[in-house]
Amino acid sequence: MLRLLTAGESHGKLLLAVLDGFPAGLTIDTAPINRELERRQGGYGRGGRQKLETDVVDIQTGVWQGTTLGSPVTLAVVNSDYKLERLKDLERPRPGHGDLTGAIKYLGSIRGVLERASARETAVRVAAGALCKQLLAEFGIAVFGYVTQLEQIATQPREGTLDELKTLRDASPMYTLDPDADKQIVARVDQATEQGDTLGGLVEVKVFHPPFGLGSHAQWDCKLDGLLAQSVMSIQAIKGVEIGLGFEAARRPGSQVHDEIAFDPSQTADPTLGYVRRTNNAGGLEAGMTNGQSIVVRAAMKPISTLRKPLASINLATKEPESAAYERSDVCALAACSVIVENVVAFTMAQAFLEKFGGDSLTEMKARYDLFQQLAQQR
Ligand SMILES: Cc1cc2nc3c(=O)[nH]c(=O)nc-3n(C[C@H](O)[C@H](O)[C@H](O)COP(=O)(O)O)c2cc1C
């Protein structure tokens, strides 16, 4: 079983992820992990902090001579602006943050809650997910995330090869696939910055070439749609998760929702086993299991809670009305959010993959995967 725990405070010494149950025998490359960390720090609308730090992963355990051992893999990202011990507490809780509730729950400080609630934690979730992508790539599976909408500005959907889509996304200031919408998006972020306001939006992640049968219909907590929703919803500021058509499915009759099944024997070798669908409204998941189509996950990010023009709050010491506290903050972290969702989905896919084809080593996994593909072709 693949498990992930993270530790660390936003302005603490470092962030840590422990990835337990990762198979032996994968030769890993830290460069793509660092690229993902860099992408997480980028995007239009970020605050000053991102410019101070350049995140770099340090893999501290579980690897020998560049290859995983099957023992827990510890990934560390050091905070170059460590200053937690010098930071003061906040007195005026920010609406939309855990400040008020956390201080009451722990009978303690706001600082003690915000330091851990902060999305800085996602640096190591991204590092762990980026490592999982290297495992998935051994089986031809790719995970790709991008922004589809900022506030009211929707982008146009794009088709193309993964390389074409990556080129488009990586040239976009907001990690979209639509250069025309980018102009409007940048202008809207500039306007919100001037107004002291913040913005959210939608991100989409696709998982290409998953095999049949990841996840399970048999028990509620093994359903892969549920597991993906949980892991994506756990990301800071995510307030909605959809799979495939999502909420739109509720607005259509069944004849315009379900993906009709056809068979094309010329494609039996690929993960679809020759079963083809003209549509993918299910987003690659039926009854909690992958159905050989691409997985499509969409997530809604709320606007950042810390506003330069702060909202109304209370001074916890005096109980008098005052404006909420302001700490250096992002105006829009939607681009970063697409990177986080991508890598969190990669972790959950690797977890599901190991559940089905798991073994102690990559070699054993490959043997199991090949055997299943052979057997499934006879069905
Ligand atoms: C990439 C990213 C960056 C974020 N940056 C900030 C920020 O600079 N300031 C802020 O107040 N909230 C920021 N947030 C959102 C808060 O972390 C989040 O709203 C808060 O922890 C409360 O959790 P909740 O929104 O899930 O309820 C960010 C979220 C993400 C995903």
Coordinates of C-alpha atoms and ligand atoms in Angstrom, one line a residue:
M1 CA 0.0 0.0 0.0
L2 CA 1.4 3.4 -1.0
R3 CA 1.0 6.0 1.8
L4 CA 2.0 9.6 2.0
L5 CA 2.5 11.8 5.1
T6 CA 3.8 15.4 5.1
A7 CA 5.2 17.5 7.8
G8 CA 6.5 21.1 8.2
E9 CA 5.3 24.7 8.7
S10 CA 5.1 27.4 6.1
H11 CA 8.0 29.4 7.6
G12 CA 9.6 26.5 9.4
K13 CA 13.0 24.9 8.6
L14 CA 11.8 22.5 6.0
L15 CA 8.9 20.5 4.6
L16 CA 9.0 16.8 4.5
A17 CA 7.1 14.0 2.7
V18 CA 7.4 10.4 3.6
L19 CA 6.3 8.1 0.8
D20 CA 5.9 4.6 2.2
G21 CA 5.3 1.5 0.1
F22 CA 7.1 2.8 -3.0
P23 CA 8.5 -0.2 -5.0
A24 CA 12.1 -1.0 -5.3
G25 CA 14.0 -0.7 -8.6
L26 CA 12.9 2.6 -10.1
T27 CA 15.8 4.7 -11.2
I28 CA 14.8 8.2 -10.4
D29 CA 15.6 11.6 -11.8
T30 CA 15.4 14.6 -9.5
A31 CA 15.4 17.2 -12.4
P32 CA 11.7 16.6 -13.4
I33 CA 10.7 16.8 -9.7
N34 CA 12.5 20.2 -9.4
R35 CA 10.8 21.4 -12.6
E36 CA 7.4 20.7 -11.0
L37 CA 8.5 22.5 -7.9
E38 CA 9.5 25.5 -10.0
R39 CA 6.2 25.4 -11.9
R40 CA 4.4 25.4 -8.5
Q41 CA 6.1 28.6 -7.6
G42 CA 5.2 30.3 -10.9
G43 CA 2.1 31.6 -12.7
Y44 CA 0.7 35.1 -13.0
G45 CA -0.6 36.7 -9.8
R46 CA 1.8 35.2 -7.2
G47 CA 3.0 37.1 -4.1
G48 CA 6.5 38.2 -3.2
R49 CA 7.4 35.0 -1.3
Q50 CA 7.6 32.9 -4.5
K51 CA 10.4 35.3 -5.7
L52 CA 12.4 34.7 -2.5
E53 CA 12.5 30.9 -2.7
T54 CA 13.6 28.4 -5.3
D55 CA 12.4 25.1 -4.1
V56 CA 14.7 22.1 -4.6
V57 CA 14.0 18.6 -3.5
D58 CA 16.5 16.7 -1.4
I59 CA 15.7 12.9 -1.3
Q60 CA 17.0 11.8 2.0
T61 CA 16.0 8.2 2.4
G62 CA 14.8 5.2 0.4
V63 CA 17.2 5.6 -2.5
W64 CA 20.7 4.0 -3.2
Q65 CA 22.8 5.0 -6.2
G66 CA 19.8 6.7 -7.8
T67 CA 17.4 3.7 -7.5
T68 CA 14.6 3.2 -5.0
L69 CA 15.0 0.5 -2.4
G70 CA 11.4 -0.3 -1.4
S71 CA 12.0 1.4 1.9
P72 CA 10.2 4.7 2.8
V73 CA 11.3 7.6 0.5
T74 CA 11.7 10.9 2.3
L75 CA 11.6 14.0 0.2
A76 CA 12.7 17.3 1.8
V77 CA 12.3 20.9 0.6
V78 CA 14.2 23.4 2.8
N79 CA 12.6 26.8 3.4
S80 CA 15.2 29.4 2.4
D81 CA 13.3 32.1 4.3
Y82 CA 13.1 30.2 7.6
K83 CA 11.9 32.7 10.2
L84 CA 9.2 30.9 12.2
E85 CA 10.8 31.6 15.6
R86 CA 10.8 35.3 14.9
L87 CA 7.3 35.6 13.7
K88 CA 4.6 37.1 15.8
D89 CA 1.1 35.8 16.3
L90 CA -1.9 37.3 14.5
E91 CA -4.8 38.8 16.4
R92 CA -7.4 39.4 13.7
P93 CA -8.5 36.1 12.0
R94 CA -8.8 36.2 8.2
P95 CA -12.2 35.1 6.9
G96 CA -11.8 32.0 4.7
H97 CA -8.7 30.8 6.6
G98 CA -8.5 28.3 9.5
D99 CA -7.4 31.2 11.8
L100 CA -10.4 31.6 14.0
T101 CA -11.5 27.9 14.1
G102 CA -8.0 26.6 14.6
A103 CA -7.2 29.0 17.5
I104 CA -10.4 27.9 19.3
K105 CA -9.9 24.2 18.4
Y106 CA -6.3 24.1 19.8
L107 CA -6.9 26.7 22.5
G108 CA -3.8 28.4 21.0
S109 CA -2.4 30.9 18.6
I110 CA -3.5 31.8 15.0
R111 CA 0.1 31.4 14.0
G112 CA 0.2 27.8 15.1
V113 CA -2.7 27.0 12.8
L114 CA -1.9 29.1 9.7
E115 CA 1.7 27.9 9.5
R116 CA 0.4 24.3 8.8
A117 CA -2.9 25.1 7.0
S118 CA -0.9 27.1 4.4
A119 CA -0.5 25.8 0.9
R120 CA 3.3 25.8 1.4
E121 CA 2.7 22.2 2.5
T122 CA 1.9 21.3 -1.1
A123 CA 5.5 21.8 -2.1
V124 CA 6.3 18.3 -0.8
R125 CA 3.0 16.9 -2.1
V126 CA 4.1 18.0 -5.5
A127 CA 7.5 16.5 -5.0
A128 CA 5.9 13.1 -4.0
G129 CA 3.5 13.3 -6.9
A130 CA 6.3 14.1 -9.4
L131 CA 8.1 11.0 -8.2
C132 CA 4.9 8.9 -8.6
K133 CA 4.7 10.2 -12.2
Q134 CA 8.0 8.6 -12.9
L135 CA 6.6 5.3 -11.7
L136 CA 3.4 5.7 -13.8
A137 CA 5.5 6.6 -16.9
E138 CA 7.0 3.1 -16.7
F139 CA 3.5 1.9 -17.7
G140 CA 2.9 4.5 -20.3
I141 CA 0.6 6.6 -18.1
A142 CA 0.9 10.4 -18.2
V143 CA -0.7 13.0 -15.9
F144 CA -1.3 16.5 -17.3
G145 CA -2.9 19.6 -15.6
Y146 CA -3.8 23.1 -16.8
V147 CA -6.1 26.0 -16.0
T148 CA -9.4 26.2 -17.8
Q149 CA -11.1 29.2 -16.3
L150 CA -10.2 32.3 -14.2
E151 CA -13.2 33.7 -12.4
Q152 CA -15.7 34.3 -15.3
I153 CA -13.1 34.0 -18.1
A154 CA -13.4 30.5 -19.7
T155 CA -10.7 29.2 -22.0
Q156 CA -11.4 27.2 -25.2
P157 CA -10.8 23.5 -25.0
R158 CA -7.8 22.2 -27.1
E159 CA -7.1 18.8 -28.6
G160 CA -3.6 17.7 -29.6
T161 CA -0.8 15.4 -28.6
L162 CA 0.5 15.6 -25.1
D163 CA 3.7 17.4 -26.3
E164 CA 1.6 20.0 -28.2
L165 CA -0.5 20.6 -25.2
K166 CA 2.5 20.9 -22.9
T167 CA 4.1 23.4 -25.2
L168 CA 1.0 25.6 -25.1
R169 CA 0.6 25.3 -21.4
D170 CA 4.2 26.0 -20.6
A171 CA 4.2 29.2 -22.7
S172 CA 1.1 30.5 -20.9
P173 CA 1.4 32.9 -17.9
M174 CA -1.6 31.2 -16.3
Y175 CA -0.8 27.6 -17.5
T176 CA -3.8 27.6 -19.8
L177 CA -4.1 26.0 -23.3
D178 CA -5.6 29.2 -24.8
P179 CA -3.3 32.1 -25.7
D180 CA -6.3 34.3 -26.6
A181 CA -7.9 34.0 -23.2
D182 CA -4.5 34.7 -21.5
K183 CA -4.6 38.3 -22.5
Q184 CA -8.0 38.8 -20.7
I185 CA -6.8 36.7 -17.8
V186 CA -3.7 38.8 -17.2
A187 CA -5.7 42.0 -17.5
R188 CA -8.2 40.7 -14.9
V189 CA -5.4 39.7 -12.5
D190 CA -3.8 43.1 -12.8
Q191 CA -7.2 44.8 -12.1
A192 CA -7.8 42.6 -9.0
T193 CA -4.2 43.4 -7.8
E194 CA -5.0 47.1 -8.1
Q195 CA -8.3 46.7 -6.3
G196 CA -6.7 44.7 -3.4
D197 CA -8.8 41.7 -4.3
T198 CA -8.2 38.1 -5.1
L199 CA -9.3 35.5 -7.8
G200 CA -9.9 31.8 -8.2
G201 CA -11.0 29.6 -11.0
L202 CA -11.0 26.1 -12.5
V203 CA -8.3 23.6 -13.3
E204 CA -8.4 20.3 -15.1
V205 CA -6.2 17.2 -15.0
K206 CA -6.1 14.4 -17.5
V207 CA -4.6 11.0 -16.9
F208 CA -3.7 9.4 -20.3
H209 CA -3.5 5.7 -20.9
P210 CA -4.6 4.2 -17.5
P211 CA -5.3 0.5 -17.8
F212 CA -8.6 -1.1 -17.1
G213 CA -9.5 -2.0 -13.6
L214 CA -7.7 0.5 -11.2
G215 CA -9.9 1.1 -8.2
S216 CA -12.8 -1.1 -7.2
H217 CA -16.6 -1.3 -7.3
A218 CA -16.7 -3.6 -4.3
Q219 CA -16.2 -1.3 -1.3
W220 CA -16.9 2.4 -0.9
D221 CA -13.4 3.4 0.2
C222 CA -11.8 1.6 -2.7
K223 CA -13.7 3.5 -5.4
L224 CA -11.2 5.5 -7.4
D225 CA -13.5 8.4 -8.2
G226 CA -14.0 8.8 -4.4
L227 CA -10.3 8.5 -3.7
L228 CA -9.5 11.1 -6.4
A229 CA -12.2 13.5 -5.0
Q230 CA -10.8 13.1 -1.5
S231 CA -7.2 13.8 -2.4
V232 CA -8.0 16.7 -4.7
M233 CA -10.5 18.2 -2.2
S234 CA -7.8 18.1 0.5
I235 CA -5.8 20.7 -1.4
Q236 CA -5.9 24.2 0.2
A237 CA -8.7 26.4 -1.4
I238 CA -10.3 23.6 -3.5
K239 CA -14.1 23.8 -3.0
G240 CA -15.4 21.5 -5.7
V241 CA -14.3 18.4 -7.6
E242 CA -15.9 16.9 -10.7
I243 CA -15.1 13.8 -12.7
G244 CA -15.9 13.7 -16.4
L245 CA -19.1 15.7 -17.1
G246 CA -19.5 16.2 -13.4
F247 CA -22.4 18.5 -12.4
E248 CA -23.3 18.9 -16.1
A249 CA -24.4 15.2 -16.2
A250 CA -27.3 16.2 -13.9
R251 CA -28.6 18.6 -16.5
R252 CA -28.7 16.1 -19.4
P253 CA -30.8 13.0 -20.2
G254 CA -29.0 9.6 -20.1
S255 CA -28.8 9.4 -23.9
Q256 CA -26.5 12.4 -23.9
V257 CA -24.4 11.3 -21.0
H258 CA -23.3 7.7 -21.2
D259 CA -20.4 6.7 -23.5
E260 CA -21.5 4.1 -26.0
I261 CA -19.2 1.0 -26.3
A262 CA -17.7 -0.2 -29.6
F263 CA -14.9 -2.6 -30.4
D264 CA -12.0 -2.1 -32.8
P265 CA -9.8 -5.2 -32.9
S266 CA -6.9 -3.2 -34.5
Q267 CA -6.3 -1.6 -31.1
T268 CA -6.2 -4.6 -28.8
A269 CA -2.6 -4.1 -27.6
D270 CA -3.1 -0.7 -26.0
P271 CA -4.6 -0.2 -22.5
T272 CA -8.1 0.2 -24.0
L273 CA -7.9 -3.5 -25.2
G274 CA -9.8 -2.4 -28.3
Y275 CA -12.9 -1.1 -26.5
V276 CA -13.5 2.3 -27.9
R277 CA -15.9 5.1 -27.0
R278 CA -16.8 8.1 -29.1
T279 CA -17.3 10.2 -26.0
N280 CA -15.7 10.2 -22.6
N281 CA -18.3 11.9 -20.5
A282 CA -17.6 9.4 -17.6
G283 CA -14.1 10.9 -17.4
G284 CA -12.6 7.4 -17.5
L285 CA -14.3 6.0 -14.4
E286 CA -17.4 3.8 -14.1
A287 CA -18.4 2.1 -10.8
G288 CA -15.2 3.4 -9.2
M289 CA -12.9 1.7 -11.7
T290 CA -10.9 2.9 -14.6
N291 CA -12.5 1.9 -17.9
G292 CA -9.5 2.3 -20.3
Q293 CA -10.4 5.9 -21.2
S294 CA -8.5 8.9 -20.1
I295 CA -9.4 10.1 -16.6
V296 CA -10.7 13.7 -16.4
V297 CA -10.7 15.5 -13.1
R298 CA -11.8 19.1 -12.7
A299 CA -11.4 21.2 -9.5
A300 CA -12.7 24.6 -8.4
M301 CA -10.3 26.9 -6.5
K302 CA -11.8 29.7 -4.4
P303 CA -10.2 33.1 -4.4
I304 CA -7.3 33.6 -1.9
S305 CA -8.6 34.5 1.6
T306 CA -5.9 37.1 2.5
L307 CA -7.0 40.4 0.9
R308 CA -4.8 43.5 0.7
K309 CA -8.1 45.4 1.2
P310 CA -9.0 43.2 4.3
L311 CA -12.5 42.0 5.1
A312 CA -14.2 42.7 8.4
S313 CA -13.1 40.6 11.4
I314 CA -12.7 40.8 15.2
N315 CA -9.6 41.5 17.4
L316 CA -9.5 38.2 19.4
A317 CA -8.0 40.1 22.4
T318 CA -10.5 42.9 22.6
K319 CA -13.4 41.3 20.7
E320 CA -13.8 44.7 19.0
P321 CA -14.4 44.8 15.2
E322 CA -11.3 45.4 13.2
S323 CA -10.1 44.6 9.6
A324 CA -8.6 41.1 9.1
A325 CA -4.8 40.7 9.3
Y326 CA -2.8 41.0 6.1
E327 CA 0.4 39.0 5.4
R328 CA 2.2 39.0 2.1
S329 CA 0.0 37.0 -0.1
D330 CA -1.0 35.8 -3.6
V331 CA -3.6 37.6 -5.6
C332 CA -4.2 34.5 -7.7
A333 CA -2.5 31.1 -7.3
L334 CA -4.6 29.3 -9.9
A335 CA -1.6 28.3 -12.1
A336 CA 0.2 26.8 -9.1
C337 CA -3.0 25.1 -8.1
S338 CA -3.1 23.3 -11.5
V339 CA 0.4 21.9 -10.7
I340 CA -0.7 20.7 -7.3
V341 CA -3.8 19.0 -8.5
E342 CA -1.8 17.3 -11.3
N343 CA 0.7 15.9 -8.8
V344 CA -1.9 15.0 -6.2
V345 CA -3.8 13.1 -8.9
A346 CA -0.5 11.3 -9.8
F347 CA -0.1 10.2 -6.3
T348 CA -3.6 8.8 -6.1
M349 CA -3.2 7.0 -9.5
A350 CA 0.1 5.5 -8.3
Q351 CA -1.6 4.3 -5.1
A352 CA -4.4 2.7 -7.2
F353 CA -1.9 1.2 -9.6
L354 CA 0.1 -0.4 -6.8
E355 CA -3.1 -1.7 -5.2
K356 CA -3.8 -3.7 -8.4
F357 CA -0.3 -4.5 -9.8
G358 CA 1.7 -3.9 -6.6
G359 CA 4.8 -5.9 -5.8
D360 CA 7.9 -5.2 -3.9
S361 CA 9.8 -4.2 -7.1
L362 CA 9.2 -2.6 -10.4
T363 CA 10.2 -5.8 -12.1
E364 CA 7.4 -7.7 -10.3
M365 CA 4.9 -5.0 -11.1
K366 CA 5.7 -5.1 -14.8
A367 CA 5.3 -8.9 -14.8
R368 CA 1.9 -8.6 -13.1
Y369 CA 0.8 -5.8 -15.5
D370 CA 1.8 -7.8 -18.6
L371 CA 0.0 -10.9 -17.3
F372 CA -3.2 -8.9 -16.6
Q373 CA -3.1 -7.3 -20.1
Q374 CA -2.7 -10.8 -21.6
L375 CA -5.6 -12.3 -19.6
A376 CA -7.8 -9.3 -20.1
Q377 CA -7.4 -9.6 -23.9
Q378 CA -9.1 -13.0 -23.6
R379 CA -12.2 -11.5 -22.0
Ligands
LIG1 C1 -1.1 27.3 -4.5 C2 -1.9 28.0 -3.4 C3 -1.4 29.2 -2.9 C4 -2.1 29.8 -1.9 N1 -1.6 31.0 -1.5 C5 -2.3 31.7 -0.5 C6 -1.9 33.0 -0.1 O1 -0.9 33.5 -0.5 N2 -2.7 33.6 0.9 C7 -3.8 33.0 1.4 O2 -4.4 33.6 2.2 N3 -4.2 31.8 1.0 C8 -3.5 31.1 0.1 N4 -4.0 29.9 -0.4 C9 -5.2 29.3 0.2 C10 -5.2 28.9 1.6 O3 -4.1 28.1 1.9 C11 -6.5 28.2 2.0 O4 -7.6 28.9 1.6 C12 -6.5 28.1 3.5 O5 -5.5 27.2 4.0 C13 -7.9 27.6 4.0 O6 -8.2 26.3 3.5 P1 -9.5 26.1 2.6 O7 -9.6 27.2 1.6 O8 -9.2 24.7 2.0 O9 -10.7 26.0 3.5 C14 -3.3 29.2 -1.4 C15 -3.7 28.0 -1.9 C16 -3.0 27.4 -2.9 C17 -3.5 26.1 -3.5

